[in-house]
């Protein structure tokens, strides 16, 4: 079984698909939102499973901390709603779906609510291993900024909702 984690954006969104024990990254990338929605459909309708059916979906959710935000943030919120609706239509009750807030990621991965992206990235490397090179790819080979954020969503989901239930 696997986890699909999404770091949403107003135009493009990053995603990772990992085994539910986090031992392997199955797929990763950043796609225009409409293309990612089509991929979500393929995961079910075309049995695009890579040996591991998706049974868990986690999407990073926007939270308000009292600061002014721009139109991009509101468009991202709309996109999160689109993903949720699409997931509901495609999967129904077959999967476990959860919103993950950035603050949850910081405290779950770094144990500090003031952690920054660089702290989260380093904590993930400390936990899973080096990025690697083209000749010797590591666990995180090919990860870029938004894909790291999607991985943080997956790890937080795993740590909060899968390890407690085992």
Short mmCIF file of C-alpha atoms in Angstrom, two decimals:
data_model
loop_
_atom_site.label_atom_id
_atom_site.label_comp_id
_atom_site.label_asym_id
_atom_site.label_seq_id
_atom_site.Cartn_x
_atom_site.Cartn_y
_atom_site.Cartn_z
CA UNK A 1 0.00 0.00 0.00
CA UNK A 2 1.17 3.54 -0.52
CA UNK A 3 0.70 7.17 0.45
CA UNK A 4 0.07 9.95 -2.07
CA UNK A 5 1.07 13.30 -0.60
CA UNK A 6 0.44 16.63 -2.30
CA UNK A 7 1.93 20.08 -1.75
CA UNK A 8 -0.70 22.18 -3.54
CA UNK A 9 -0.13 25.38 -5.44
CA UNK A 10 -2.35 27.76 -7.32
CA UNK A 11 -1.06 26.63 -10.75
CA UNK A 12 1.17 23.59 -10.16
CA UNK A 13 1.37 21.09 -7.32
CA UNK A 14 4.13 18.79 -6.17
CA UNK A 15 3.48 15.21 -5.18
CA UNK A 16 5.22 12.14 -3.86
CA UNK A 17 3.99 8.59 -3.73
CA UNK A 18 5.76 6.48 -1.12
CA UNK A 19 5.22 3.05 0.34
CA UNK A 20 3.21 3.30 3.53
CA UNK A 21 6.25 2.25 5.58
CA UNK A 22 8.24 5.08 3.89
CA UNK A 23 10.88 2.60 2.70
CA UNK A 24 10.67 3.62 -0.96
CA UNK A 25 9.77 6.63 -3.09
CA UNK A 26 7.59 5.23 -5.86
CA UNK A 27 7.00 8.46 -7.81
CA UNK A 28 7.57 12.18 -7.42
CA UNK A 29 7.15 15.32 -9.43
CA UNK A 30 5.50 18.65 -9.98
CA UNK A 31 2.64 18.97 -12.43
CA UNK A 32 0.06 21.50 -13.55
CA UNK A 33 -2.97 20.99 -11.33
CA UNK A 34 -5.20 19.65 -14.11
CA UNK A 35 -2.55 17.06 -15.00
CA UNK A 36 -2.23 15.96 -11.37
CA UNK A 37 -6.01 15.53 -11.20
CA UNK A 38 -5.81 13.29 -14.29
CA UNK A 39 -3.03 11.27 -12.61
CA UNK A 40 -5.24 10.79 -9.56
CA UNK A 41 -7.88 9.34 -11.86
CA UNK A 42 -5.32 7.06 -13.52
CA UNK A 43 -4.28 5.68 -10.14
CA UNK A 44 -7.75 4.19 -9.84
CA UNK A 45 -9.22 3.75 -13.31
CA UNK A 46 -6.12 2.48 -15.10
CA UNK A 47 -4.73 0.56 -12.09
CA UNK A 48 -1.59 2.69 -12.31
CA UNK A 49 -0.35 1.23 -9.03
CA UNK A 50 3.35 0.43 -9.45
CA UNK A 51 2.81 -2.67 -7.26
CA UNK A 52 1.48 -0.53 -4.41
CA UNK A 53 -2.16 0.61 -4.46
CA UNK A 54 -2.78 4.04 -3.00
CA UNK A 55 -4.73 3.74 0.25
CA UNK A 56 -3.72 7.01 1.90
CA UNK A 57 -3.86 10.57 0.54
CA UNK A 58 -2.58 13.61 2.41
CA UNK A 59 -2.76 17.20 1.17
CA UNK A 60 -1.06 20.17 2.80
CA UNK A 61 -3.68 22.65 3.98
CA UNK A 62 -3.38 26.41 4.20
CA UNK A 63 -3.73 27.92 7.67
CA UNK A 64 -4.26 31.52 8.71
CA UNK A 65 -1.80 33.08 11.12
CA UNK A 66 -3.31 36.57 10.99
CA UNK A 67 -1.04 37.92 8.27
CA UNK A 68 -2.33 39.42 5.02
CA UNK A 69 -2.15 37.08 2.02
CA UNK A 70 -2.43 37.52 -1.71
CA UNK A 71 -4.70 36.09 -4.37
CA UNK A 72 -2.33 33.14 -4.91
CA UNK A 73 -3.12 31.81 -1.43
CA UNK A 74 -6.85 31.97 -2.09
CA UNK A 75 -6.40 30.25 -5.46
CA UNK A 76 -4.39 27.52 -3.69
CA UNK A 77 -7.30 27.06 -1.26
CA UNK A 78 -9.66 26.67 -4.21
CA UNK A 79 -7.29 24.09 -5.70
CA UNK A 80 -7.18 22.13 -2.45
CA UNK A 81 -10.97 21.97 -2.61
CA UNK A 82 -10.77 20.73 -6.19
CA UNK A 83 -8.31 18.01 -5.20
CA UNK A 84 -10.52 16.97 -2.28
CA UNK A 85 -13.62 16.80 -4.46
CA UNK A 86 -11.76 14.91 -7.18
CA UNK A 87 -10.37 12.42 -4.64
CA UNK A 88 -13.85 11.95 -3.17
CA UNK A 89 -15.38 11.30 -6.60
CA UNK A 90 -12.61 8.97 -7.78
CA UNK A 91 -11.91 7.02 -4.58
CA UNK A 92 -14.93 7.53 -2.38
CA UNK A 93 -14.39 5.75 0.94
CA UNK A 94 -11.70 3.40 -0.40
CA UNK A 95 -8.84 5.57 0.86
CA UNK A 96 -7.92 7.41 4.02
CA UNK A 97 -7.73 11.15 3.35
CA UNK A 98 -6.24 13.77 5.65
CA UNK A 99 -5.35 17.45 5.53
CA UNK A 100 -1.91 18.19 6.95
CA UNK A 101 -1.08 21.68 8.20
CA UNK A 102 2.42 23.12 7.91
CA UNK A 103 2.64 23.54 11.69
CA UNK A 104 1.98 19.80 12.08
CA UNK A 105 4.88 19.09 9.70
CA UNK A 106 7.26 21.31 11.64
CA UNK A 107 6.46 19.75 14.99
CA UNK A 108 6.27 16.16 13.70
CA UNK A 109 9.53 16.26 11.77
CA UNK A 110 11.65 18.83 13.65
CA UNK A 111 9.86 18.93 17.03
CA UNK A 112 9.94 22.72 16.76
CA UNK A 113 7.14 24.98 15.50
CA UNK A 114 9.69 27.57 14.32
CA UNK A 115 11.46 25.17 11.94
CA UNK A 116 12.12 26.41 8.43
CA UNK A 117 12.18 24.55 5.11
CA UNK A 118 15.94 23.99 5.43
CA UNK A 119 15.47 22.45 8.90
CA UNK A 120 12.77 20.11 7.59
CA UNK A 121 14.92 19.10 4.62
CA UNK A 122 17.89 18.33 6.89
CA UNK A 123 15.73 16.35 9.32
CA UNK A 124 14.41 14.26 6.42
CA UNK A 125 17.96 13.63 5.17
CA UNK A 126 19.04 12.67 8.69
CA UNK A 127 16.17 10.20 8.89
CA UNK A 128 16.25 8.63 5.42
CA UNK A 129 19.74 9.17 4.02
CA UNK A 130 21.62 11.30 1.56
CA UNK A 131 20.28 12.79 -1.65
CA UNK A 132 22.95 11.05 -3.72
CA UNK A 133 24.26 11.64 -7.23
CA UNK A 134 23.33 10.53 -10.72
CA UNK A 135 25.82 7.64 -10.48
CA UNK A 136 24.81 6.74 -6.95
CA UNK A 137 21.26 8.01 -6.34
CA UNK A 138 20.08 8.16 -2.75
CA UNK A 139 16.58 8.12 -1.29
CA UNK A 140 16.00 11.78 -2.23
CA UNK A 141 17.72 11.89 -5.62
CA UNK A 142 15.84 14.28 -7.93
CA UNK A 143 13.96 16.10 -5.16
CA UNK A 144 13.42 19.82 -5.61
CA UNK A 145 11.91 22.45 -3.30
CA UNK A 146 8.21 21.66 -3.66
CA UNK A 147 8.81 17.91 -3.78
CA UNK A 148 10.58 18.17 -0.41
CA UNK A 149 7.42 19.85 0.91
CA UNK A 150 5.26 17.01 -0.43
CA UNK A 151 7.59 14.50 1.26
CA UNK A 152 7.17 16.37 4.54
CA UNK A 153 3.39 15.93 4.12
CA UNK A 154 3.85 12.17 3.56
CA UNK A 155 6.15 11.72 6.55
CA UNK A 156 3.85 13.72 8.83
CA UNK A 157 0.85 11.69 7.69
CA UNK A 158 2.76 8.46 8.29
CA UNK A 159 4.00 9.47 11.73
CA UNK A 160 0.66 10.83 12.94
CA UNK A 161 -1.81 8.42 11.41
CA UNK A 162 -0.05 5.16 10.55
CA UNK A 163 2.49 4.56 13.30
CA UNK A 164 -0.07 5.29 16.05
CA UNK A 165 -2.50 2.76 14.58
CA UNK A 166 0.02 -0.10 14.30
#
